[in-house]
Short mmCIF file of C-alpha atoms in Angstrom, two decimals:
data_model
loop_
_atom_site.label_atom_id
_atom_site.label_comp_id
_atom_site.label_asym_id
_atom_site.label_seq_id
_atom_site.Cartn_x
_atom_site.Cartn_y
_atom_site.Cartn_z
CA MET X 1 -16.39 22.08 4.65
CA SER X 2 -15.91 19.18 6.69
CA SER X 3 -13.95 19.61 9.77
CA GLU X 4 -12.87 16.14 9.64
CA ILE X 5 -10.95 17.02 6.40
CA ILE X 6 -9.31 20.11 7.71
CA SER X 7 -8.21 18.03 10.48
CA ALA X 8 -6.50 15.76 8.86
CA LEU X 9 -4.63 18.37 6.36
CA GLN X 10 -3.54 19.74 9.83
CA LYS X 11 -2.10 16.37 10.86
CA ALA X 12 -0.74 16.09 7.07
CA TYR X 13 1.02 19.59 7.46
CA ARG X 14 2.59 18.51 10.65
CA MET X 15 3.75 15.41 9.36
CA GLU X 16 5.51 16.82 6.20
CA LEU X 17 6.94 19.47 8.41
CA GLU X 18 8.05 17.73 10.96
CA THR X 19 9.87 14.98 8.28
CA VAL X 20 11.82 18.21 6.89
CA ILE X 21 13.28 18.62 9.79
CA ASN X 22 14.02 15.09 10.57
CA TYR X 23 15.24 14.67 6.71
CA LEU X 24 17.96 18.01 6.85
CA THR X 25 19.18 17.22 10.06
CA ASN X 26 19.83 13.44 9.24
CA SER X 27 21.35 14.96 5.96
CA VAL X 28 23.59 16.80 8.19
CA HIS X 29 24.45 14.49 10.75
CA LEU X 30 25.12 10.93 8.81
CA ASP X 31 28.81 9.78 8.67
CA GLY X 32 30.89 7.54 6.65
CA VAL X 33 30.51 5.80 2.68
CA PHE X 34 27.76 4.04 3.27
CA ALA X 35 25.83 7.35 4.41
CA GLU X 36 26.40 9.63 1.54
CA GLU X 37 24.24 8.24 -0.92
CA ILE X 38 21.22 8.04 2.00
CA LYS X 39 22.68 12.07 3.16
CA ARG X 40 22.45 13.00 -0.74
CA SER X 41 18.48 11.70 -0.81
CA LEU X 42 17.14 13.08 1.94
CA GLY X 43 18.43 16.43 1.28
CA GLY X 44 17.04 16.35 -2.31
CA ASP X 45 13.77 14.98 -0.50
CA VAL X 46 13.98 18.19 2.07
CA THR X 47 12.54 20.54 -0.72
CA GLU X 48 9.83 18.07 -1.96
CA GLU X 49 8.62 17.53 1.47
CA LEU X 50 8.60 21.03 2.00
CA ASN X 51 6.75 21.59 -1.24
CA HIS X 52 3.62 18.80 0.42
CA ALA X 53 3.65 21.25 3.62
CA THR X 54 3.17 23.89 1.44
CA GLU X 55 0.50 22.60 -0.96
CA ILE X 56 -1.61 21.28 2.16
CA ALA X 57 -1.32 24.90 4.28
CA ASN X 58 -2.82 26.07 1.01
CA ARG X 59 -5.67 23.81 0.77
CA ILE X 60 -6.10 24.43 4.54
CA LYS X 61 -6.45 27.93 3.82
CA GLN X 62 -8.45 27.43 0.89
CA LEU X 63 -11.03 25.23 3.17
CA GLY X 64 -11.36 28.18 5.81
CA GLY X 65 -9.12 26.07 8.13
CA ASN X 66 -6.36 27.65 10.48
CA VAL X 67 -2.72 26.56 9.22
CA PRO X 68 -0.93 25.17 12.55
CA GLY X 69 2.15 27.37 13.54
CA SER X 70 4.91 25.66 15.42
CA LEU X 71 3.36 26.10 19.32
CA ALA X 72 0.38 23.89 18.16
CA LEU X 73 2.67 21.44 16.31
CA ASP X 74 3.20 18.20 18.48
CA PHE X 75 6.27 15.44 16.84
CA ASP X 76 6.07 11.89 16.91
CA GLN X 77 8.92 10.47 14.61
CA LYS X 78 10.69 8.95 17.18
CA THR X 79 12.35 6.14 15.10
CA LEU X 80 13.35 9.13 12.47
CA GLN X 81 15.76 10.90 15.49
CA PRO X 82 19.37 11.64 14.64
CA PRO X 83 21.41 8.25 16.14
CA GLU X 84 23.96 8.99 18.57
CA ASP X 85 26.26 7.20 16.13
CA PRO X 86 26.76 9.24 13.43
CA ILE X 87 27.78 6.12 10.90
CA ASP X 88 24.19 4.39 12.00
CA SER X 89 22.53 5.07 8.83
CA VAL X 90 20.70 1.73 8.82
CA SER X 91 18.92 3.58 12.10
CA VAL X 92 17.90 6.33 9.52
CA ILE X 93 16.94 4.14 6.77
CA ARG X 94 14.42 2.42 9.02
CA GLY X 95 13.06 5.69 10.20
CA VAL X 96 12.67 7.17 6.54
CA LEU X 97 10.54 3.79 6.12
CA ASP X 98 8.35 4.29 9.57
CA ALA X 99 7.66 7.59 8.51
CA GLU X 100 6.93 7.07 5.00
CA GLU X 101 4.39 4.06 6.15
CA ALA X 102 2.70 6.56 8.75
CA ALA X 103 2.46 8.95 5.28
CA ILE X 104 1.35 6.51 3.23
CA SER X 105 -1.44 5.28 5.96
CA HIS X 106 -2.16 8.98 6.77
CA TYR X 107 -2.91 10.14 3.22
CA LYS X 108 -5.55 6.76 2.28
CA HIS X 109 -7.25 7.93 4.86
CA LEU X 110 -7.28 11.68 3.94
CA ILE X 111 -8.29 10.84 0.21
CA LYS X 112 -11.32 8.44 2.07
CA ILE X 113 -12.88 10.62 3.93
CA SER X 114 -12.94 13.21 1.43
CA GLY X 115 -13.49 10.89 -1.79
CA GLY X 116 -16.80 12.15 -3.09
CA GLU X 117 -16.81 15.22 -0.85
CA ASP X 118 -14.02 17.14 -1.59
CA PRO X 119 -12.30 16.12 -5.18
CA VAL X 120 -9.84 18.87 -4.21
CA THR X 121 -8.63 17.37 -1.43
CA GLU X 122 -8.80 13.96 -2.88
CA ASP X 123 -7.01 14.78 -5.82
CA LEU X 124 -4.00 16.34 -3.25
CA GLY X 125 -4.11 13.29 -1.22
CA ILE X 126 -3.35 10.86 -4.36
CA ARG X 127 -0.53 12.87 -5.70
CA LEU X 128 1.53 13.08 -2.14
CA LEU X 129 0.42 9.69 -1.73
CA ALA X 130 2.10 8.55 -4.56
CA ASP X 131 5.44 10.58 -4.00
CA GLU X 132 5.43 8.86 -0.20
CA GLU X 133 4.97 5.64 -1.88
CA GLY X 134 8.20 6.72 -4.16
CA HIS X 135 10.14 7.54 -1.19
CA ARG X 136 9.34 3.77 0.60
CA ARG X 137 10.26 2.17 -2.59
CA LEU X 138 13.64 3.98 -2.56
CA PHE X 139 14.48 3.60 1.05
CA LYS X 140 13.24 -0.38 0.99
CA GLY X 141 16.82 -0.67 -2.23
CA PHE X 142 18.75 1.05 0.35
CA LEU X 143 17.73 -0.98 3.21
CA ALA X 144 17.80 -4.49 0.87
CA GLU X 145 21.58 -3.19 -0.78
CA TYR X 146 22.99 -2.94 2.89
CA GLU X 147 21.54 -6.12 4.23
CA ARG X 148 23.26 -7.74 1.50
CA ARG X 149 26.21 -6.01 2.03
CA GLN X 150 26.50 -7.72 5.33
CA ARG X 151 25.96 -11.05 4.36
#
């Protein structure tokens, strides 16, 4: 199987695990009335993102690749770090949108490189892409609601 596909799966695995960490952290860190729905959504999404990572890890293993351990993972979600001010839900929303955009872009790449060569990985990429697009839609709604309240 293509080393490019395994490498892309390993990157997707890293991205999903980093999202789990940051969603969990922000679901606990945020404060305030506006933050409650954001926290609830992030907390619920932790399980879904962890399931994504598990599916990806299983696919890496099926293809004969190595599932990376913690020391092999370089994280880079700068905008999804918990804000200094725990009331700053908007920075978290924007960080979620950045992470979802990155995931969407990466899954589109995975679908492209696996299409025709590896239909199982292509299908996995399509399913995960749909989930990420749903998360993006939800958080775009949160941002629009916040911006409307500020007017």
